[in-house]
Amino acid sequence: MNIKEYIKKDGTKVYRTNVYLGVDSLTGKQVRTSVSANSRKMCDIKARQAINKFINNGSTIAREKVVFDNFESLALSWFESYKLTVKANSIRSVKNYLKVYILPAIGTYVLPKITPMLLQSIVNDWSKNANTSEITSGKREKGKGKNYKIMLNIIKRILDYGVQLGAINDNPAIKVFPPKLKVRTVSKIKYFDDKELKMFLEYLESLEPSIENQLHNALYRLLLATGLRIGEALALNWSDIDFSEKLVNVTKTTLQSREVQDSPKTKGSNRIISLDNTTLQILANWRKFQNNHNKVIGLSDSVVFSYDGQRLIYESERARLSSHLESARLPNIGLHGFRHTHASLLMNNDVNPKEIQERLGHSKITTTLDTYSHLAKDKKKETAEKFSNILKAL
């Protein structure tokens, strides 16, 4: 360190040095300062204090260091900012991870006490719980979820936020490695095969023509014909359906709270889907039926699947479908099963996977192929026969 001696006008000595603090973590610029003292030793001490202060402030001079009482206060501060950048479903999911897993585990810890060893121990416990939990109907016990990698990533993001604010110097979570989740059960996609689908359509035809049955006939037939997610279907207004061009425009989705989100699940989910004549006729019939029974006058653009302008609720619809399937003596494929059935039908009838991807609103074709290609059972047999014919033609 180059400390220089200067003589003031009054004849007293002063010692001064220029100090390189480092690169500012926020601006990316090199930061320098100068210190002065009445002695070389004190000048050297002040220089080192300036460097330490810079480091402790998160290697920046752009703001003052922020202090948090514990991890929970840091996490809640991060969450307030996070909520402004994501959709409602992501907010609800992360809020649940914080409430059920993360805050009970480390919420009361002061930040300096959060070490890689502590976090590794917590993640190991989450992994052990997930790998030993009983699985009922495809779900693990509450508090023993399998998504501990996601939870670790949330902790990393919270601590990164702490580093940016200068509350901590580094992120201990980056040194933590999540154990592998053991594969114990194969998740089976639920859908109707050809025989079951025929039975379901016959069941719908046999229902009494009440307003409720007319509504659900139209809803189920649209889900089967388009592969729409249930939230996307329940968000539709009549203006989203173009009867002349035979199209449905998907631009929004309904959350479990009945709230409509202006954009669907992913960027690829914004799409236009062509409709067949039979489905269009069923929708047109339902629209007339709805208008005749609508108690609300003057609705210029009413909700497609509604009573008197009120959107249906996901939980209620799931229970209602379960009741219908029980009456029809069919397996409970769930509302999402209509989407799987749609994809299976297209896969088994030589529809280009790219077209299926676009109809389903997957952002990547690999998602479509990885999820549904194994449903094309008939095609596997045909492939084997084609290979045999190729050999015979040699």
Coordinates of C-alpha atoms in Angstrom, one line a residue:
M1 CA 0.0 0.0 0.0
N2 CA 1.5 3.3 -1.1
I3 CA 1.1 5.8 1.8
K4 CA 2.3 9.3 1.1
E5 CA 3.2 12.0 3.5
Y6 CA 1.9 15.5 3.0
I7 CA 2.6 18.8 4.9
K8 CA -0.4 21.0 5.5
K9 CA -0.2 24.8 5.4
D10 CA -0.1 24.9 9.1
G11 CA 2.9 22.7 9.1
T12 CA 1.3 19.5 10.4
K13 CA 1.9 16.1 8.7
V14 CA -0.9 14.1 7.2
Y15 CA -0.7 10.6 5.6
R16 CA -2.9 9.7 2.7
T17 CA -3.4 6.7 0.3
N18 CA -5.6 5.7 -2.5
V19 CA -7.4 2.4 -1.9
Y20 CA -8.8 -0.1 -4.5
L21 CA -11.9 -1.6 -3.0
G22 CA -12.9 -4.0 -5.8
V23 CA -15.6 -4.3 -8.5
D24 CA -19.0 -3.1 -7.6
S25 CA -21.5 -6.0 -7.6
L26 CA -24.3 -3.8 -8.8
T27 CA -22.7 -1.5 -11.3
G28 CA -19.8 -3.7 -12.5
K29 CA -17.4 -0.7 -12.1
Q30 CA -14.1 -0.6 -10.3
V31 CA -14.4 1.3 -7.0
R32 CA -11.6 3.3 -5.4
T33 CA -11.5 5.7 -2.5
S34 CA -8.9 7.6 -0.5
V35 CA -8.2 7.7 3.3
S36 CA -6.1 10.0 5.4
A37 CA -4.8 10.0 9.0
N38 CA -2.3 11.5 11.3
S39 CA 0.1 8.5 11.2
R40 CA 1.1 5.8 8.7
K41 CA -0.3 3.1 11.0
M42 CA -3.7 4.7 11.3
C43 CA -3.8 5.4 7.6
D44 CA -3.2 1.7 7.0
I45 CA -5.9 0.7 9.5
K46 CA -8.4 3.1 7.9
A47 CA -7.6 1.7 4.4
R48 CA -8.3 -1.9 5.6
Q49 CA -11.5 -0.7 7.3
A50 CA -12.7 0.8 4.0
I51 CA -12.1 -2.5 2.2
N52 CA -14.0 -4.5 4.9
K53 CA -16.9 -2.1 4.9
F54 CA -17.2 -2.4 1.1
I55 CA -17.2 -6.2 1.3
N56 CA -19.7 -6.3 4.2
N57 CA -22.0 -4.1 2.2
G58 CA -22.2 -6.7 -0.5
S59 CA -19.3 -5.3 -2.5
T60 CA -21.1 -2.2 -3.5
I61 CA -21.4 1.5 -2.7
A62 CA -24.7 1.8 -4.5
R63 CA -26.7 1.4 -1.3
E64 CA -26.4 0.9 2.4
K65 CA -26.4 -2.6 3.9
V66 CA -29.8 -4.0 4.8
V67 CA -30.3 -5.8 8.0
F68 CA -32.8 -8.7 8.6
D69 CA -33.7 -10.2 11.9
N70 CA -33.7 -13.7 10.6
F71 CA -34.2 -15.9 7.5
E72 CA -38.0 -15.5 7.6
S73 CA -37.8 -11.7 7.4
L74 CA -35.5 -12.0 4.4
A75 CA -37.7 -14.6 2.7
L76 CA -40.8 -12.5 3.2
S77 CA -39.1 -9.5 1.7
W78 CA -38.0 -11.5 -1.3
F79 CA -41.5 -13.0 -1.7
E80 CA -43.0 -9.5 -2.0
S81 CA -40.7 -8.7 -4.9
Y82 CA -41.2 -12.2 -6.4
K83 CA -45.0 -11.9 -6.5
L84 CA -44.7 -9.0 -9.0
T85 CA -42.9 -11.1 -11.6
V86 CA -45.0 -14.3 -11.8
K87 CA -48.5 -15.5 -12.3
A88 CA -51.0 -16.4 -9.5
N89 CA -50.4 -20.2 -9.7
S90 CA -46.7 -19.7 -9.2
I91 CA -47.4 -17.4 -6.2
R92 CA -49.7 -19.9 -4.6
S93 CA -47.1 -22.7 -5.1
V94 CA -44.1 -20.9 -3.7
K95 CA -46.2 -19.6 -0.8
N96 CA -47.1 -23.2 0.1
Y97 CA -43.4 -24.3 -0.1
L98 CA -42.5 -21.4 2.2
K99 CA -45.3 -22.1 4.7
V100 CA -45.1 -26.0 4.8
Y101 CA -41.4 -26.6 4.4
I102 CA -38.9 -23.8 4.2
L103 CA -39.8 -21.4 7.0
P104 CA -40.5 -24.2 9.6
A105 CA -37.0 -25.5 8.9
I106 CA -34.9 -22.3 8.9
G107 CA -37.2 -19.4 9.4
T108 CA -35.9 -18.5 12.9
Y109 CA -32.2 -18.8 12.0
V110 CA -30.2 -15.6 11.9
L111 CA -28.5 -15.3 8.5
P112 CA -24.8 -15.8 9.7
K113 CA -25.8 -19.2 11.2
I114 CA -27.1 -20.6 7.9
T115 CA -24.3 -22.7 6.6
P116 CA -24.0 -25.3 3.7
M117 CA -23.9 -28.1 6.3
L118 CA -27.2 -26.9 7.9
L119 CA -28.9 -26.6 4.5
Q120 CA -27.6 -30.0 3.3
S121 CA -29.0 -31.6 6.4
I122 CA -32.4 -30.1 5.9
V123 CA -32.5 -31.1 2.2
N124 CA -31.4 -34.6 3.1
D125 CA -34.3 -34.8 5.6
W126 CA -36.7 -33.7 2.9
S127 CA -35.3 -36.3 0.5
K128 CA -35.6 -39.1 3.1
N129 CA -39.2 -38.1 3.8
A130 CA -40.1 -38.1 0.1
N131 CA -38.4 -41.4 -0.5
T132 CA -40.1 -43.2 2.4
S133 CA -43.5 -41.5 2.4
E134 CA -46.6 -43.6 1.6
I135 CA -48.1 -42.8 -1.8
T136 CA -51.9 -42.9 -2.0
S137 CA -53.6 -42.1 -5.4
G138 CA -50.3 -40.8 -6.7
K139 CA -49.8 -38.4 -3.8
R140 CA -47.4 -38.4 -0.9
E141 CA -48.3 -37.6 2.7
K142 CA -48.6 -33.9 3.4
G143 CA -45.2 -32.4 4.4
K144 CA -43.3 -35.2 2.6
G145 CA -43.4 -33.9 -0.9
K146 CA -41.0 -34.9 -3.7
N147 CA -40.1 -31.4 -4.9
Y148 CA -37.2 -30.7 -2.5
K149 CA -35.1 -29.7 -5.5
I150 CA -37.5 -26.8 -6.2
M151 CA -37.5 -25.9 -2.4
L152 CA -33.7 -25.8 -2.5
N153 CA -33.8 -23.5 -5.5
I154 CA -36.2 -21.2 -3.7
I155 CA -33.8 -21.0 -0.8
K156 CA -31.0 -20.2 -3.3
R157 CA -33.0 -17.4 -4.8
I158 CA -33.8 -15.9 -1.4
L159 CA -30.2 -16.0 -0.3
D160 CA -29.1 -14.5 -3.6
Y161 CA -31.5 -11.7 -2.9
G162 CA -29.8 -11.3 0.5
V163 CA -26.4 -11.1 -1.2
Q164 CA -27.6 -8.4 -3.5
L165 CA -28.9 -6.4 -0.6
G166 CA -25.6 -6.8 1.3
A167 CA -27.3 -8.7 4.1
I168 CA -24.9 -11.6 3.6
N169 CA -21.5 -11.9 1.9
D170 CA -22.1 -15.1 0.0
N171 CA -24.8 -17.8 -0.7
P172 CA -24.3 -21.0 1.3
A173 CA -27.1 -22.8 -0.7
I174 CA -24.9 -23.0 -3.9
K175 CA -22.8 -25.6 -2.1
V176 CA -25.8 -27.9 -1.4
F177 CA -26.6 -30.8 -3.6
P178 CA -30.1 -32.5 -3.5
P179 CA -30.1 -36.3 -3.2
K180 CA -31.7 -38.3 -6.0
L181 CA -35.4 -39.1 -5.7
K182 CA -36.1 -42.8 -5.9
V183 CA -38.5 -43.9 -8.6
R184 CA -41.0 -46.1 -6.7
T185 CA -44.1 -45.9 -8.9
V186 CA -44.7 -45.3 -12.6
S187 CA -47.2 -42.4 -13.0
K188 CA -49.9 -43.7 -15.4
I189 CA -51.7 -41.3 -17.6
K190 CA -55.5 -41.6 -17.3
Y191 CA -57.5 -41.5 -20.5
F192 CA -60.3 -43.2 -22.3
D193 CA -59.5 -46.0 -24.8
D194 CA -61.8 -46.3 -27.8
K195 CA -64.3 -48.5 -26.1
E196 CA -64.6 -46.4 -23.0
L197 CA -64.9 -43.2 -25.1
K198 CA -67.8 -44.7 -27.0
M199 CA -69.5 -45.6 -23.7
F200 CA -69.0 -42.1 -22.4
L201 CA -70.4 -40.4 -25.5
E202 CA -73.5 -42.8 -25.4
Y203 CA -73.9 -41.9 -21.7
L204 CA -74.0 -38.2 -22.5
E205 CA -76.6 -38.8 -25.2
S206 CA -78.8 -40.6 -22.6
L207 CA -78.9 -37.8 -20.1
E208 CA -82.1 -35.8 -19.5
P209 CA -82.0 -32.4 -21.4
S210 CA -81.7 -30.3 -18.2
I211 CA -79.8 -27.0 -18.3
E212 CA -77.1 -28.6 -16.1
N213 CA -76.7 -31.7 -18.4
Q214 CA -76.7 -29.5 -21.5
L215 CA -73.9 -27.4 -20.0
H216 CA -71.8 -30.4 -19.1
N217 CA -72.4 -32.2 -22.3
A218 CA -71.0 -29.1 -24.2
L219 CA -68.1 -28.7 -21.7
Y220 CA -67.0 -32.4 -21.9
R221 CA -67.4 -32.5 -25.7
L222 CA -65.3 -29.4 -26.1
L223 CA -62.6 -30.7 -23.9
L224 CA -62.5 -34.0 -25.9
A225 CA -62.5 -32.2 -29.2
T226 CA -59.8 -29.6 -28.4
G227 CA -57.5 -30.9 -25.6
L228 CA -58.1 -27.7 -23.7
R229 CA -57.0 -27.5 -20.1
I230 CA -60.1 -27.2 -17.8
G231 CA -59.0 -23.7 -16.7
E232 CA -58.8 -22.6 -20.3
A233 CA -62.2 -23.9 -21.1
L234 CA -63.9 -22.3 -18.1
A235 CA -62.3 -18.9 -19.0
L236 CA -63.9 -18.8 -22.4
N237 CA -66.3 -16.1 -23.4
W238 CA -68.6 -16.5 -26.5
S239 CA -66.4 -13.9 -28.3
D240 CA -63.5 -16.4 -28.1
I241 CA -65.4 -18.8 -30.4
D242 CA -65.6 -18.0 -34.1
F243 CA -68.5 -20.0 -35.5
S244 CA -68.0 -18.9 -39.1
E245 CA -64.3 -19.7 -39.1
K246 CA -64.7 -22.7 -36.8
L247 CA -62.1 -21.6 -34.4
V248 CA -61.6 -21.1 -30.6
N249 CA -59.1 -18.5 -29.4
V250 CA -57.3 -19.4 -26.2
T251 CA -55.9 -16.4 -24.4
K252 CA -56.6 -16.8 -20.7
T253 CA -57.3 -19.3 -17.9
T254 CA -59.4 -19.6 -14.8
L255 CA -57.8 -20.1 -11.4
Q256 CA -59.3 -22.3 -8.7
S257 CA -60.6 -19.1 -7.0
R258 CA -62.7 -18.3 -10.1
E259 CA -60.4 -15.4 -10.9
V260 CA -59.5 -15.2 -14.6
Q261 CA -55.8 -14.8 -15.5
D262 CA -55.2 -12.8 -18.7
S263 CA -52.6 -15.3 -20.0
P264 CA -52.8 -19.1 -19.9
K265 CA -50.2 -21.5 -18.4
T266 CA -47.3 -20.8 -20.8
K267 CA -46.4 -18.6 -23.7
G268 CA -47.2 -21.5 -26.1
S269 CA -50.6 -21.8 -24.5
N270 CA -51.8 -18.7 -26.4
R271 CA -53.2 -20.4 -29.4
I272 CA -56.1 -20.8 -31.9
I273 CA -57.6 -24.2 -32.3
S274 CA -59.8 -25.4 -35.1
L275 CA -63.2 -27.0 -34.2
D276 CA -65.1 -29.8 -35.9
N277 CA -68.7 -29.3 -37.1
T278 CA -70.2 -31.6 -34.5
T279 CA -68.6 -29.8 -31.6
L280 CA -69.7 -26.4 -33.1
Q281 CA -73.3 -27.6 -33.3
I282 CA -73.3 -28.8 -29.7
L283 CA -71.9 -25.4 -28.6
A284 CA -74.5 -23.5 -30.7
N285 CA -77.3 -25.6 -29.1
W286 CA -75.9 -24.8 -25.7
R287 CA -75.7 -21.1 -26.4
K288 CA -79.4 -21.1 -27.3
F289 CA -80.3 -23.1 -24.3
Q290 CA -78.2 -20.7 -22.1
N291 CA -79.9 -17.6 -23.5
N292 CA -83.3 -19.0 -22.9
H293 CA -82.6 -19.7 -19.3
N294 CA -80.4 -16.7 -18.5
K295 CA -81.8 -14.6 -15.7
V296 CA -79.3 -11.8 -16.3
I297 CA -80.4 -9.5 -19.1
G298 CA -78.1 -7.6 -21.4
L299 CA -75.0 -9.7 -21.2
S300 CA -73.0 -8.7 -24.3
D301 CA -70.3 -11.3 -24.0
S302 CA -71.3 -13.9 -21.4
V303 CA -69.2 -16.8 -20.1
V304 CA -69.6 -19.9 -22.3
F305 CA -69.8 -22.4 -19.4
S306 CA -71.9 -20.6 -16.8
Y307 CA -75.2 -20.2 -15.1
D308 CA -76.4 -16.5 -15.2
G309 CA -72.9 -15.2 -15.9
Q310 CA -71.2 -17.1 -13.0
R311 CA -68.1 -19.1 -14.0
L312 CA -67.9 -22.7 -12.8
I313 CA -65.5 -23.7 -10.0
Y314 CA -62.8 -26.3 -10.7
E315 CA -63.4 -28.3 -7.5
S316 CA -67.1 -28.5 -8.0
E317 CA -66.6 -29.6 -11.6
R318 CA -64.1 -32.3 -10.6
A319 CA -66.7 -33.8 -8.1
R320 CA -69.5 -33.5 -10.7
L321 CA -67.4 -35.4 -13.4
S322 CA -66.6 -38.1 -10.8
S323 CA -70.3 -38.6 -10.2
H324 CA -71.0 -38.8 -14.0
L325 CA -68.3 -41.4 -14.5
E326 CA -69.5 -43.5 -11.6
S327 CA -73.0 -43.4 -13.1
A328 CA -71.6 -44.4 -16.5
R329 CA -69.5 -47.2 -14.9
L330 CA -66.3 -45.8 -16.3
P331 CA -62.9 -45.2 -14.7
N332 CA -62.3 -41.7 -13.1
I333 CA -59.9 -40.2 -15.6
G334 CA -60.3 -36.7 -14.1
L335 CA -60.9 -33.5 -16.1
H336 CA -57.4 -33.6 -17.4
G337 CA -58.1 -37.0 -18.8
F338 CA -60.1 -35.5 -21.6
R339 CA -56.9 -33.7 -22.7
H340 CA -55.0 -37.0 -22.6
T341 CA -57.8 -38.8 -24.5
H342 CA -57.6 -36.1 -27.2
A343 CA -53.9 -36.5 -27.6
S344 CA -54.1 -40.3 -27.7
L345 CA -56.7 -40.2 -30.4
L346 CA -54.6 -37.9 -32.6
M347 CA -51.4 -40.0 -31.9
N348 CA -53.1 -43.2 -33.0
N349 CA -54.5 -41.6 -36.2
D350 CA -51.3 -40.4 -37.7
V351 CA -51.7 -36.7 -36.9
N352 CA -48.4 -34.9 -37.1
P353 CA -46.9 -34.4 -33.6
K354 CA -46.2 -30.8 -34.4
E355 CA -49.9 -30.2 -35.0
I356 CA -50.7 -32.0 -31.7
Q357 CA -48.2 -29.8 -29.9
E358 CA -49.8 -26.7 -31.2
R359 CA -53.3 -27.8 -30.3
L360 CA -52.3 -28.7 -26.8
G361 CA -50.3 -25.5 -26.3
H362 CA -47.0 -27.1 -25.4
S363 CA -44.0 -24.7 -25.7
K364 CA -41.8 -27.6 -26.8
I365 CA -42.5 -30.6 -29.0
T366 CA -40.5 -32.8 -26.7
T367 CA -43.1 -32.2 -24.0
T368 CA -45.8 -33.6 -26.4
L369 CA -43.6 -36.6 -27.4
D370 CA -42.4 -37.5 -23.9
T371 CA -45.9 -37.3 -22.5
Y372 CA -48.0 -38.9 -25.2
S373 CA -46.0 -41.0 -27.7
H374 CA -46.3 -44.1 -25.5
L375 CA -50.1 -43.9 -25.8
A376 CA -49.9 -44.8 -29.5
K377 CA -50.2 -48.5 -28.8
D378 CA -51.8 -49.3 -32.2
K379 CA -48.9 -47.6 -34.0
K380 CA -46.3 -49.8 -32.3
K381 CA -48.0 -52.9 -33.8
E382 CA -48.2 -51.2 -37.2
T383 CA -44.5 -50.3 -37.0
A384 CA -43.6 -54.0 -36.4
E385 CA -45.7 -55.1 -39.4
K386 CA -44.2 -52.4 -41.6
F387 CA -40.7 -53.6 -40.7
S388 CA -41.7 -57.2 -41.5
N389 CA -43.0 -56.1 -44.9
I390 CA -39.8 -54.2 -45.6
L391 CA -37.8 -57.4 -45.0
K392 CA -40.1 -59.4 -47.2
A393 CA -39.6 -56.8 -50.0
L394 CA -35.8 -57.1 -50.0

